[in-house]
PDB file of C-alpha atoms in Angstrom:
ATOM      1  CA  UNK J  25       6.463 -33.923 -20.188  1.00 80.00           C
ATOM      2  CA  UNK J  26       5.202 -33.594 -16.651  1.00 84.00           C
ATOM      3  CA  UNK J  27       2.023 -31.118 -16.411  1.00 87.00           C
ATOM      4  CA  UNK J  28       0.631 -28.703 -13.543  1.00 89.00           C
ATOM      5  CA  UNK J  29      -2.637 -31.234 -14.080  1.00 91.00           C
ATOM      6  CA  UNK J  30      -0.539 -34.187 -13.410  1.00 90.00           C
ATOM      7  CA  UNK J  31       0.861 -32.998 -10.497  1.00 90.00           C
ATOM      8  CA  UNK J  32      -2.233 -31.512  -8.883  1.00 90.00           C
ATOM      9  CA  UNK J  33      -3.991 -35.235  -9.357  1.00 91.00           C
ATOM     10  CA  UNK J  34      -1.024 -36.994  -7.680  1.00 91.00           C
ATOM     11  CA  UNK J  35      -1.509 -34.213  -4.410  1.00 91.00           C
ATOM     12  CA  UNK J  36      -5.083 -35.218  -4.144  1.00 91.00           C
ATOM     13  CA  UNK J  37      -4.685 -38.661  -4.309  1.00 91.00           C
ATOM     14  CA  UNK J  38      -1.539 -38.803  -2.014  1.00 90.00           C
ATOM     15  CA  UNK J  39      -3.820 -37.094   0.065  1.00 89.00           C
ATOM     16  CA  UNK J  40      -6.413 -39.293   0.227  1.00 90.00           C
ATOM     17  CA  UNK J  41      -4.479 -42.767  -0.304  1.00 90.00           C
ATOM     18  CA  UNK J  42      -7.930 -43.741  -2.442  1.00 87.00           C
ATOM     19  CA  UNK J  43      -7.754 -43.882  -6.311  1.00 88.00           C
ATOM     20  CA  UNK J  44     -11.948 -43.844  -6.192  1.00 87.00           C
ATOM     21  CA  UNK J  45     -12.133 -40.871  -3.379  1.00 89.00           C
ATOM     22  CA  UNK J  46      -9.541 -38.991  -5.614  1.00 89.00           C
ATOM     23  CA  UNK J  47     -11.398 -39.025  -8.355  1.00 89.00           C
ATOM     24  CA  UNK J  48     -14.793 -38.026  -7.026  1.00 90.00           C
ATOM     25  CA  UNK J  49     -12.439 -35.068  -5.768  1.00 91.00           C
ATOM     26  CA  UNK J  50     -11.667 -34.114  -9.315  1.00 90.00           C
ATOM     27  CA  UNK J  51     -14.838 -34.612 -10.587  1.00 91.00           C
ATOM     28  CA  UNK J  52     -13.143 -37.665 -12.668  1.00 90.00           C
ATOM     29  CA  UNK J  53     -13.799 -41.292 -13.191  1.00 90.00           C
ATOM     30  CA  UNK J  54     -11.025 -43.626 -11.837  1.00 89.00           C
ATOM     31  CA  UNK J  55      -9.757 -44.794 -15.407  1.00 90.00           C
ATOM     32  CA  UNK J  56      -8.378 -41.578 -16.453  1.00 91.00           C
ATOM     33  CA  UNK J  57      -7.232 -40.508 -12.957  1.00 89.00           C
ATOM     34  CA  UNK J  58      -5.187 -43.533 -12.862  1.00 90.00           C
ATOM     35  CA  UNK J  59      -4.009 -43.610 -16.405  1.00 91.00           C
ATOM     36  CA  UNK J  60      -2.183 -39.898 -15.692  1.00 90.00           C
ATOM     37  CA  UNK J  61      -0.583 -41.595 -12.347  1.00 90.00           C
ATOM     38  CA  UNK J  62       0.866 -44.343 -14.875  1.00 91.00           C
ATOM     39  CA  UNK J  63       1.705 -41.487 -17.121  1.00 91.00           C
ATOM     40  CA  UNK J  64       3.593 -39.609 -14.308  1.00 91.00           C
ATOM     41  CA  UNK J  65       5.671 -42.145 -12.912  1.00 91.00           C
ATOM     42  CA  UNK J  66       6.827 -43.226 -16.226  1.00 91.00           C
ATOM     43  CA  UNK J  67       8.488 -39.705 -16.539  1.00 90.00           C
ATOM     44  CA  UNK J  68       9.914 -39.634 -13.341  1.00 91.00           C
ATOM     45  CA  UNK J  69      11.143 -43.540 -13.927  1.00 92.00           C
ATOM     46  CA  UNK J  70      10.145 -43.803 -10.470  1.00 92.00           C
ATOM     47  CA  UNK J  71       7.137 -45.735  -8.499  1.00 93.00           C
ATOM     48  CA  UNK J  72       5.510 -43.091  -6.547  1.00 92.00           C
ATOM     49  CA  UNK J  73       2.877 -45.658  -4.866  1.00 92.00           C
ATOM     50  CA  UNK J  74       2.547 -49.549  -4.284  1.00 90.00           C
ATOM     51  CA  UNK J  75      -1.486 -50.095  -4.960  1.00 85.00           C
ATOM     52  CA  UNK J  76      -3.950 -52.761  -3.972  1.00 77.00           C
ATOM     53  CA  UNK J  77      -7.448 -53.449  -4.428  1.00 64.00           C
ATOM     54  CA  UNK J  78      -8.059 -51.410  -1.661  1.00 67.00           C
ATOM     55  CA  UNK J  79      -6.248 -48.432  -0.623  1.00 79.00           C
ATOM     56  CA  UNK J  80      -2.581 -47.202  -2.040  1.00 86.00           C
ATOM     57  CA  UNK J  81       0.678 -45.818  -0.027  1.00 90.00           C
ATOM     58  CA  UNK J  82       3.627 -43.621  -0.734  1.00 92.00           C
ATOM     59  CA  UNK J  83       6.907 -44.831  -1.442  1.00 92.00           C
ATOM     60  CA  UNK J  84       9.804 -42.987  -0.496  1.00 93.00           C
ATOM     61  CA  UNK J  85      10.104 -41.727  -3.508  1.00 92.00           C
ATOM     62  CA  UNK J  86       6.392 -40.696  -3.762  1.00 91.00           C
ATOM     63  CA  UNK J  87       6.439 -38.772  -0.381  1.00 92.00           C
ATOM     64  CA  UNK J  88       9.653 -36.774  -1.509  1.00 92.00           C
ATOM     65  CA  UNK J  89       7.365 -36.059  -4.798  1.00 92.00           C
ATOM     66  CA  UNK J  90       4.418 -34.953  -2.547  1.00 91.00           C
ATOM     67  CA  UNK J  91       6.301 -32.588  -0.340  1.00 88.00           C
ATOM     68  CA  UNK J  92       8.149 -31.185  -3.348  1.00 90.00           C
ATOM     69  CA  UNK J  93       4.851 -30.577  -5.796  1.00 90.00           C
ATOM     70  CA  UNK J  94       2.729 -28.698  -2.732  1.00 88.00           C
ATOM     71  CA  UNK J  95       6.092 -26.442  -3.304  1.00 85.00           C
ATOM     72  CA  UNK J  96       5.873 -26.434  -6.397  1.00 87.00           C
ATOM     73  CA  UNK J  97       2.117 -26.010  -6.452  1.00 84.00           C
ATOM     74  CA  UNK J  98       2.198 -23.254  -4.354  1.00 81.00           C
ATOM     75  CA  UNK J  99       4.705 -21.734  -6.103  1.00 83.00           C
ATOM     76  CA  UNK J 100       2.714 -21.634  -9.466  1.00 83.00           C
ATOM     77  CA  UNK J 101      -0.140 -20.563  -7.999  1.00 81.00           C
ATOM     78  CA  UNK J 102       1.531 -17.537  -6.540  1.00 72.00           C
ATOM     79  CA  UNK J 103       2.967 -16.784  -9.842  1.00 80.00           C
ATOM     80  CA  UNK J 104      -0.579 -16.609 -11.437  1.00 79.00           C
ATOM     81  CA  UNK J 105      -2.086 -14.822  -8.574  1.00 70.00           C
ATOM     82  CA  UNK J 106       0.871 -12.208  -8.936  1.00 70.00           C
ATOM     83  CA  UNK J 107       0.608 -11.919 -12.504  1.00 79.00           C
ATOM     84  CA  UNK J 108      -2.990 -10.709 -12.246  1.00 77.00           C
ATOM     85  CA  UNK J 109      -2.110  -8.298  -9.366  1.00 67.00           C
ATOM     86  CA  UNK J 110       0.680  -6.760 -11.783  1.00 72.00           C
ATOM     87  CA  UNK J 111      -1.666  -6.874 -14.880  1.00 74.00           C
ATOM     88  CA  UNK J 112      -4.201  -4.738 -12.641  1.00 67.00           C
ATOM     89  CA  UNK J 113      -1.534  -2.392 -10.711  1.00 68.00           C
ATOM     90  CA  UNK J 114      -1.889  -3.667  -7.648  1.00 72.00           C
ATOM     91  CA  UNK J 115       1.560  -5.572  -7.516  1.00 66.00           C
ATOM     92  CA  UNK J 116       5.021  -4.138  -8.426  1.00 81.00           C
ATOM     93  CA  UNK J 117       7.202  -0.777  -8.005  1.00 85.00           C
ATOM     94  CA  UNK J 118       6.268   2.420  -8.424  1.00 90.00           C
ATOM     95  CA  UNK J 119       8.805   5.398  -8.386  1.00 91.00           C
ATOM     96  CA  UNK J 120       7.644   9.129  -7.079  1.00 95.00           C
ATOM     97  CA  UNK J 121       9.850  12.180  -7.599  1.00 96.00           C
ATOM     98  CA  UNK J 122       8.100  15.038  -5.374  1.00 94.00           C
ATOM     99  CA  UNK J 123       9.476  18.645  -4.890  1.00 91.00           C
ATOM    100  CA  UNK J 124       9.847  19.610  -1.168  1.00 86.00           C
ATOM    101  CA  UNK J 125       7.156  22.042  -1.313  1.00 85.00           C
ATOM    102  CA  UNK J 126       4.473  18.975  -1.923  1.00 90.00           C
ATOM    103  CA  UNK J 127       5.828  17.754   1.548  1.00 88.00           C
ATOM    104  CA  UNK J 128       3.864  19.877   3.296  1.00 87.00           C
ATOM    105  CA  UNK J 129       0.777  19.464   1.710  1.00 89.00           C
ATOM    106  CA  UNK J 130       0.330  16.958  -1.033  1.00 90.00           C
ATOM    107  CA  UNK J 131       2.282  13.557  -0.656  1.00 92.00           C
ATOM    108  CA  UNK J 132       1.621  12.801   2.959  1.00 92.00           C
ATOM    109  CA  UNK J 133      -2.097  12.152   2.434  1.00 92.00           C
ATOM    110  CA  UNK J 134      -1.569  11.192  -0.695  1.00 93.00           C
ATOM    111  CA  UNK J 135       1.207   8.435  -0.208  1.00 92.00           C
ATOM    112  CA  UNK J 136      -1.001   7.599   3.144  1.00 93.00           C
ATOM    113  CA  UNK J 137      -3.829   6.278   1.202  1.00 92.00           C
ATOM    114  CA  UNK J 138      -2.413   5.030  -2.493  1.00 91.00           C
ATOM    115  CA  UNK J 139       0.226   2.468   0.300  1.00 91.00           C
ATOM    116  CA  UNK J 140      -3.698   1.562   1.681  1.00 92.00           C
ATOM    117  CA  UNK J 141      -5.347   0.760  -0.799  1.00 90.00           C
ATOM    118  CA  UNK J 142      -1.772  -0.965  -3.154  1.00 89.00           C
ATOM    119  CA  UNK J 143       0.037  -1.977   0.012  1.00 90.00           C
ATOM    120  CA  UNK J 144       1.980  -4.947  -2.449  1.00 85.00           C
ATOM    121  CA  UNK J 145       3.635  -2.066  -4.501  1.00 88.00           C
ATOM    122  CA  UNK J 146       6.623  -1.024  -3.553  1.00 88.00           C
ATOM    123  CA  UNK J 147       6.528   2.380  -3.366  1.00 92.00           C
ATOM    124  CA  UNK J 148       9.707   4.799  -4.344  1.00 92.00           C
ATOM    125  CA  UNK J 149      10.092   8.627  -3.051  1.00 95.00           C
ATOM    126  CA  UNK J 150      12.665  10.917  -3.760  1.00 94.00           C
ATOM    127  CA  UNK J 151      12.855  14.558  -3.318  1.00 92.00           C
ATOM    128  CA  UNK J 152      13.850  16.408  -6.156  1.00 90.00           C
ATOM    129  CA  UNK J 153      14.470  20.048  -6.880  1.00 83.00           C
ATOM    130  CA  UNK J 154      10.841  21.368  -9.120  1.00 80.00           C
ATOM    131  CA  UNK J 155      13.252  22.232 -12.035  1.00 80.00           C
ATOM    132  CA  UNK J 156      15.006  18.589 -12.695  1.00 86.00           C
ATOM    133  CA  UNK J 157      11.512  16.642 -12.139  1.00 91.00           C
ATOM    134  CA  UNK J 158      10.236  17.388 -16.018  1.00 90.00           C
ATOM    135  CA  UNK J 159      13.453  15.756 -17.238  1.00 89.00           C
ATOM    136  CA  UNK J 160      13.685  13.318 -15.109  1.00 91.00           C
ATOM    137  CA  UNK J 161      10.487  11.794 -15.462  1.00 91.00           C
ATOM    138  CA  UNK J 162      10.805  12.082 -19.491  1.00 90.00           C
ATOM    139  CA  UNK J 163      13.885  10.055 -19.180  1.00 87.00           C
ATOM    140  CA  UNK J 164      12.411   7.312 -17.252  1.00 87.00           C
ATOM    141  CA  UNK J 165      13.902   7.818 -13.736  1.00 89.00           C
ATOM    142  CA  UNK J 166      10.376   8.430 -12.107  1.00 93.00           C
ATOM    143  CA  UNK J 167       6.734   6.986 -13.008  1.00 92.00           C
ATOM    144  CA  UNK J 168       5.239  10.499 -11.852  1.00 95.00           C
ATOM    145  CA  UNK J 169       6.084  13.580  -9.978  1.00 96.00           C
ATOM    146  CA  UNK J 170       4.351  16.018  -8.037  1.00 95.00           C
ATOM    147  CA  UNK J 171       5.744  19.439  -9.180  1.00 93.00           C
ATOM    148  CA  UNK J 172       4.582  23.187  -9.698  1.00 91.00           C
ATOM    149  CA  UNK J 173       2.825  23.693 -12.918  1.00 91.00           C
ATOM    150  CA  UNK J 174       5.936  23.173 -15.837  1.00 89.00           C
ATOM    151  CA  UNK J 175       3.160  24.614 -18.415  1.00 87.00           C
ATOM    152  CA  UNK J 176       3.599  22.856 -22.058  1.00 90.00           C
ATOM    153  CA  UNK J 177       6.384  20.104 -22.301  1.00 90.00           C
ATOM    154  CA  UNK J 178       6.483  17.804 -25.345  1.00 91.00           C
ATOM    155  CA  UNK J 179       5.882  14.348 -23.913  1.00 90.00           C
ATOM    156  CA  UNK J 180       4.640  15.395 -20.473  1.00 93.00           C
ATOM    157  CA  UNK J 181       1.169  15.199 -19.780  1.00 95.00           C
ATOM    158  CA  UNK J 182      -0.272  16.698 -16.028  1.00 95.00           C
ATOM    159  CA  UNK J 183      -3.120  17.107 -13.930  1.00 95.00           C
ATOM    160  CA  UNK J 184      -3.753  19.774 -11.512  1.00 94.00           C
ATOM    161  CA  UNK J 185      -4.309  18.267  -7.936  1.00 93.00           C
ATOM    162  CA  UNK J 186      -3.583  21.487  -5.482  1.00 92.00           C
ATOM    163  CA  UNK J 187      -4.058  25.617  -5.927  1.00 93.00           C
ATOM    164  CA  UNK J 188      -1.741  26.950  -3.052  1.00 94.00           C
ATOM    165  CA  UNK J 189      -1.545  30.129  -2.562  1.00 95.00           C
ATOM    166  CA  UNK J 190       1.450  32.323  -1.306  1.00 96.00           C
ATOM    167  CA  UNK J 191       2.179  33.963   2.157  1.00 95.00           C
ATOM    168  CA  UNK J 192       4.698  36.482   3.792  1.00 95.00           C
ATOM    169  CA  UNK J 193       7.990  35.277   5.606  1.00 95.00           C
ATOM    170  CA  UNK J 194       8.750  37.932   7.815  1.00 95.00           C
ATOM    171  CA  UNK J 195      11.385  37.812  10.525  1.00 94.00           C
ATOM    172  CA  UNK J 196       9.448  37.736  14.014  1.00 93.00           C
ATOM    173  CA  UNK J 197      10.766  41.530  14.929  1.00 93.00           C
ATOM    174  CA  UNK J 198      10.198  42.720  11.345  1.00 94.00           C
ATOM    175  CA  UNK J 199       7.365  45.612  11.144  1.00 93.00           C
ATOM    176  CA  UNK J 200       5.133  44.028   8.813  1.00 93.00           C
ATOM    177  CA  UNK J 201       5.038  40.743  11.898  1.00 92.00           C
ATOM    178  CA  UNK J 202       2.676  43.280  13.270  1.00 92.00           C
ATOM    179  CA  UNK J 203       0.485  43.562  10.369  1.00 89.00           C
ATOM    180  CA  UNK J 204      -2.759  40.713  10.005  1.00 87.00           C
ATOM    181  CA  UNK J 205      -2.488  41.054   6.251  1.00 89.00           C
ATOM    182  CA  UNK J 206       0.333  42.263   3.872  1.00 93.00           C
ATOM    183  CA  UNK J 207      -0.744  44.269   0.760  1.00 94.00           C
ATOM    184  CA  UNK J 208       2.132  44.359  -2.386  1.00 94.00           C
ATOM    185  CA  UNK J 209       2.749  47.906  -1.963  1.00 94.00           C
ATOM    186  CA  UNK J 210       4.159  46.837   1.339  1.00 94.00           C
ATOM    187  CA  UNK J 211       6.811  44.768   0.477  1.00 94.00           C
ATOM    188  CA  UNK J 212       8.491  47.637  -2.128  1.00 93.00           C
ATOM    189  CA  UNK J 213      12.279  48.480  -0.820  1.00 89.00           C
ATOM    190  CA  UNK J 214      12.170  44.735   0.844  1.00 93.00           C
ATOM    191  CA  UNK J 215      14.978  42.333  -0.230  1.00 94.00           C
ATOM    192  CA  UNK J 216      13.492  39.667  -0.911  1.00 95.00           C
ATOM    193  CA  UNK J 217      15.104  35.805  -0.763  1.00 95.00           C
ATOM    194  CA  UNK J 218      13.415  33.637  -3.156  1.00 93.00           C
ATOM    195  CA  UNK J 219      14.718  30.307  -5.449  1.00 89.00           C
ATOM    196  CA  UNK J 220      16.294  30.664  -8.665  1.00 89.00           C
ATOM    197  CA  UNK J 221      14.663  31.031 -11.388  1.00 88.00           C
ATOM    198  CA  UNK J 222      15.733  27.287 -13.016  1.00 84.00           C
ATOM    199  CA  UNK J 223      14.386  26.111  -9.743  1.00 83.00           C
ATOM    200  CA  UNK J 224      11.118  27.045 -10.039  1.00 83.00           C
ATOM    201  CA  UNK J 225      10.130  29.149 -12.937  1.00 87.00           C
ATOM    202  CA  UNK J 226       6.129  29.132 -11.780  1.00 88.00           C
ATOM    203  CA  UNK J 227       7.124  29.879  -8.346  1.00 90.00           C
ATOM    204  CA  UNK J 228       9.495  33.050  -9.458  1.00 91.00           C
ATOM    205  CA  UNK J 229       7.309  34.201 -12.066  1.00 93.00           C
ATOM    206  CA  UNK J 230       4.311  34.823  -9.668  1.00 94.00           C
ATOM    207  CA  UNK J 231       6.624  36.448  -7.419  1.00 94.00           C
ATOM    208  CA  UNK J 232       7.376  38.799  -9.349  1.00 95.00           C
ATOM    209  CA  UNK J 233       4.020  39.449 -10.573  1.00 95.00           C
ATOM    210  CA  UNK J 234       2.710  40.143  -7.507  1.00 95.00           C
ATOM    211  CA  UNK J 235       5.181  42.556  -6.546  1.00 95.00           C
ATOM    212  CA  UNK J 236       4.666  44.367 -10.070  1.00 95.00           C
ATOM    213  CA  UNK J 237       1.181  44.537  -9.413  1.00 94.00           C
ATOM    214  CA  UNK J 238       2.220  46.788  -6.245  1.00 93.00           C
ATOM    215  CA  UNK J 239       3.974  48.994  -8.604  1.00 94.00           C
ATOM    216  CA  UNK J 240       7.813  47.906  -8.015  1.00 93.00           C
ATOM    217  CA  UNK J 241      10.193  45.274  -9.396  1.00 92.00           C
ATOM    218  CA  UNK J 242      10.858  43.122  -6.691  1.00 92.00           C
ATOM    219  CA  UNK J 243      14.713  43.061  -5.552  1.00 88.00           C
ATOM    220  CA  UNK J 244      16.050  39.457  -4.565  1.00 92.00           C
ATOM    221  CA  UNK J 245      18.801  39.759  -2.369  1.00 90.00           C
ATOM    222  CA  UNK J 246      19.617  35.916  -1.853  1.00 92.00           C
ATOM    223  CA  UNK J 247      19.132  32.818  -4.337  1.00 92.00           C
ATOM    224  CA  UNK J 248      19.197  29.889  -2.527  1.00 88.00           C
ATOM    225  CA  UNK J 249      17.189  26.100  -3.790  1.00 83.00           C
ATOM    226  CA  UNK J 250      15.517  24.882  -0.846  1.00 82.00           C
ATOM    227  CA  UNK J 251      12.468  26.889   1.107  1.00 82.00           C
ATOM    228  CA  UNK J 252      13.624  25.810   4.356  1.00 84.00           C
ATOM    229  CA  UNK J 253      16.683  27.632   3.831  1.00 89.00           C
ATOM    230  CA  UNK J 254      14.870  30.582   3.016  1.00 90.00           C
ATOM    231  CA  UNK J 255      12.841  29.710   6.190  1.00 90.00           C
ATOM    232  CA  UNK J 256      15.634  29.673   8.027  1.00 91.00           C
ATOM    233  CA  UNK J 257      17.648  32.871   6.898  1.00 92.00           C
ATOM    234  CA  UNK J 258      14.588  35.055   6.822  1.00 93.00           C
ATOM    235  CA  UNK J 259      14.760  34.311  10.950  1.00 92.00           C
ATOM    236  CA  UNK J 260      17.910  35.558  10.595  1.00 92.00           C
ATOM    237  CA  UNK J 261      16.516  39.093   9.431  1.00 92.00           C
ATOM    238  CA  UNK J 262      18.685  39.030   5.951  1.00 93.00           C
ATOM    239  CA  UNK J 263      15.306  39.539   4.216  1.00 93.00           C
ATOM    240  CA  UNK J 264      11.547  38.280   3.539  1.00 95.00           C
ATOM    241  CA  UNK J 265      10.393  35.973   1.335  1.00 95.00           C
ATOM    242  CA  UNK J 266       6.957  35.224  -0.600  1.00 95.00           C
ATOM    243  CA  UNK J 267       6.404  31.198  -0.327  1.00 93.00           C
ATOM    244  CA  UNK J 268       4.139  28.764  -0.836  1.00 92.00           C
ATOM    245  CA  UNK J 269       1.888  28.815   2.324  1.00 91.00           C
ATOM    246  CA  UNK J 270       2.087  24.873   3.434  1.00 90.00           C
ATOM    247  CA  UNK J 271       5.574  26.212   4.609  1.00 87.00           C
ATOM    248  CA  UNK J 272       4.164  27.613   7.096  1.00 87.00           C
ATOM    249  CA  UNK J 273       4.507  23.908   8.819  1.00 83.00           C
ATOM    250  CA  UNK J 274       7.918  23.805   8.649  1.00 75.00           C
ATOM    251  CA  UNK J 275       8.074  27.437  11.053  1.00 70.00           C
ATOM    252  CA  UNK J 276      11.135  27.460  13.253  1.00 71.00           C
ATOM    253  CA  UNK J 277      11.599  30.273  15.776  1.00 82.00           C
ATOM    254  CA  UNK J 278      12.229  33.653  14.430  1.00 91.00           C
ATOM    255  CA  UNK J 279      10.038  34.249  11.570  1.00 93.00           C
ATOM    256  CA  UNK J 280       6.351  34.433  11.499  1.00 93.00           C
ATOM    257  CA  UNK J 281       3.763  34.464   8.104  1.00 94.00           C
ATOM    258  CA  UNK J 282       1.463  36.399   7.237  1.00 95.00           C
ATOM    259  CA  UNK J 283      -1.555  36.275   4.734  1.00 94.00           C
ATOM    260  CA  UNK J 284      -1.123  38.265   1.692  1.00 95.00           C
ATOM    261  CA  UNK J 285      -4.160  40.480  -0.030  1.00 94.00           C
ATOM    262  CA  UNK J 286      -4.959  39.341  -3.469  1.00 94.00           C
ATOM    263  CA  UNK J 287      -2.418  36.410  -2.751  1.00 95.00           C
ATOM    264  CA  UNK J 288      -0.967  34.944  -6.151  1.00 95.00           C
ATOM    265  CA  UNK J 289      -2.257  31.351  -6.566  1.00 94.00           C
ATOM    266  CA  UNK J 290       0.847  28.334  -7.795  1.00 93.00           C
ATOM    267  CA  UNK J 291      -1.022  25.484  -8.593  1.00 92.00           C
ATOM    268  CA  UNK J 292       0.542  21.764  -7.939  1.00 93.00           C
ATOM    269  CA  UNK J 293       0.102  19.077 -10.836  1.00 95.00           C
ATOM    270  CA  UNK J 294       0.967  15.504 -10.768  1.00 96.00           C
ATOM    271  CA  UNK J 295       3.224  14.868 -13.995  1.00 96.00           C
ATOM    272  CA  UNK J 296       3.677  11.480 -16.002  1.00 95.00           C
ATOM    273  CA  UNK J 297       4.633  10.096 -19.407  1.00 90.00           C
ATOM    274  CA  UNK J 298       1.919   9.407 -21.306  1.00 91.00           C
ATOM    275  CA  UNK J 299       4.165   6.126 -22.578  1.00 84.00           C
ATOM    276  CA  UNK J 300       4.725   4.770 -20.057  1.00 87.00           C
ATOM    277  CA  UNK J 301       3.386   0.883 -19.325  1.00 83.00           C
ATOM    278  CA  UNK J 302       3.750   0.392 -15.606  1.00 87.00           C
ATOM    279  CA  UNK J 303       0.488  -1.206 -14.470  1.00 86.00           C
ATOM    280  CA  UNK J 304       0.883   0.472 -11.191  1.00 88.00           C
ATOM    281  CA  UNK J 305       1.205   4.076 -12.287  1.00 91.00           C
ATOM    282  CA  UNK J 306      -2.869   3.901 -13.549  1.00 89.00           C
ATOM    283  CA  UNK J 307      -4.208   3.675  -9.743  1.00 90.00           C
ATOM    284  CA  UNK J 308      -1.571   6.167  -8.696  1.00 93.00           C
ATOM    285  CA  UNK J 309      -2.744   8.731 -10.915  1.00 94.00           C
ATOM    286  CA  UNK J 310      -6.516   7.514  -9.815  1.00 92.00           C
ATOM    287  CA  UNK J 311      -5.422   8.607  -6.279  1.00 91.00           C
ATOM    288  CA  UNK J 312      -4.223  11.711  -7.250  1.00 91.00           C
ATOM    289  CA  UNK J 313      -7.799  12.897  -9.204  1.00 87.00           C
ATOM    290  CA  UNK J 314      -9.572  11.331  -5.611  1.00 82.00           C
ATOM    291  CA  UNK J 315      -7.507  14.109  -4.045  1.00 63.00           C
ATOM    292  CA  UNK J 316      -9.305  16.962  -6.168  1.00 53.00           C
TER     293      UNK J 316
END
């Protein structure tokens, strides 16, 4: 059987046409260097050199050989290199489900540095509604997700990485656009647009806390998934809406936001399976705790 060894002594010494000089090379004496030439060439059942006393040459056969082992060399090496990079993370794919919330505030420094610092990992995102990432990330389809707070799920570990707090959407020509700061007991008799409930639990649930806390249940005129849509038809004066306040980046003409008094607090987690193997999830979720 032809060996790696073999083939890296035949490189050196077709490199240097000198059975003594190849040796010193390889920190060998000529004997052995030459008995693993012999060795080689009776595999191959070719002569890859015609010797003297002096100095050796390629045959034709022996320069196809060379050119082919540097491939092959290379090639090896490569795969050893690579399979330390993998062992350590640094090499690989790594698949990110992110709610579109996190877009304004968590993934693009996040995804900025962790493609840095891993820049051989190719690197997955997909937007996701908050409510699907939980199952989706159980079943395998993501490494990790940045989501709202999903509280206790068997088989779901997180970490907290952002505490966002909410703001007002208020169309532009709306009386409380005139206010600097909106209290709870302003908002009572306001329809409200806001995401389902199966969208967001976290995000509904402290919506309606903080309108209870002003002394009212809060009425939700529109259900609709996406906060940009919200955005987008509180400009159109059907209503205001209590979001996360990194939307605030996304602003299109027409609505304005306002700071709210006592503002309820949805905090963002990064979410993984505790199971799962991939080497490159481990310096992902390092990035995440750097964020903190």
């Amino acid at each position: 059987m032809i060996d790696i060894r073999q083939m890296r002594y035949f490189v050196v010494l077709a490199e240097t046409l000198h059975f003594g000089r190849a040796a010193e090379r390889l920190h060998l004496s000529q004997p052995p260097l030459s008995r693993q030439i012999a060795a080689l060439e009776k595999e191959l059942g070719v002569r890859l050199l015609e010797r003297n006393s002096r100095h050796a040459t390629l045959t034709r056969a022996g320069q196809r050989f060379l050119d082919d082992s540097k491939a092959v060399l290379a090639a090896f090496d490569q795969a050893c290199a690579n399979a330390q990079l993998a062992e350590h993370g640094q090499l690989g794919e790594l698949s990110i489900g992110f709610m579109m919330y996190a877009t304004y505030t968590v993934i693009p420094s996040l995804v900025r540095r962790y493609v840095a610092h891993y820049p051989m990992v190719h690197t997955r995102l997909r937007e996701v509604i908050p409510g699907s990432l939980a199952a989706d990330i159980l079943a395998g389809r993501f490494d990790a997700g940045i989501m709202f707070d999903p509280g206790f799920i068997r088989g779901l570990q997180t970490s907290a990485i952002l505490s966002e707090p909410l703001c007002l959407a208020v169309p532009a020509n709306h009386p409380l656009a005139l206010r600097a700061r909106i209290e709870a007991r302003d908002l009572e008799d306001e329809p409200l647009l806001a995401a389902p409930v199966e969208v967001s639990t976290m995000l509904r649930e402290a919506i309606i806390r903080y309108c209870r806390s002003g002394g009212f249940e809060p009425i939700i005129r529109l259900e609709t998934q996406y906060q940009h849509t919200i955005v987008n038809l509180v400009a159109e004066g059907l209503g205001v809406a209590l979001v996360p306040a990194g939307i605030r980046k996304a602003s299109s003409g027409g609505v304005v936001f306002r700071d709210l008094d006592n503002a309820p607090i949805v905090n963002h987690v990064v979410a993984w399976r505790p199971g799962n193997l991939n080497p490159a999830l481990t310096p992902f979720l390092a990035e995440c705790e750097r964020r903190l």
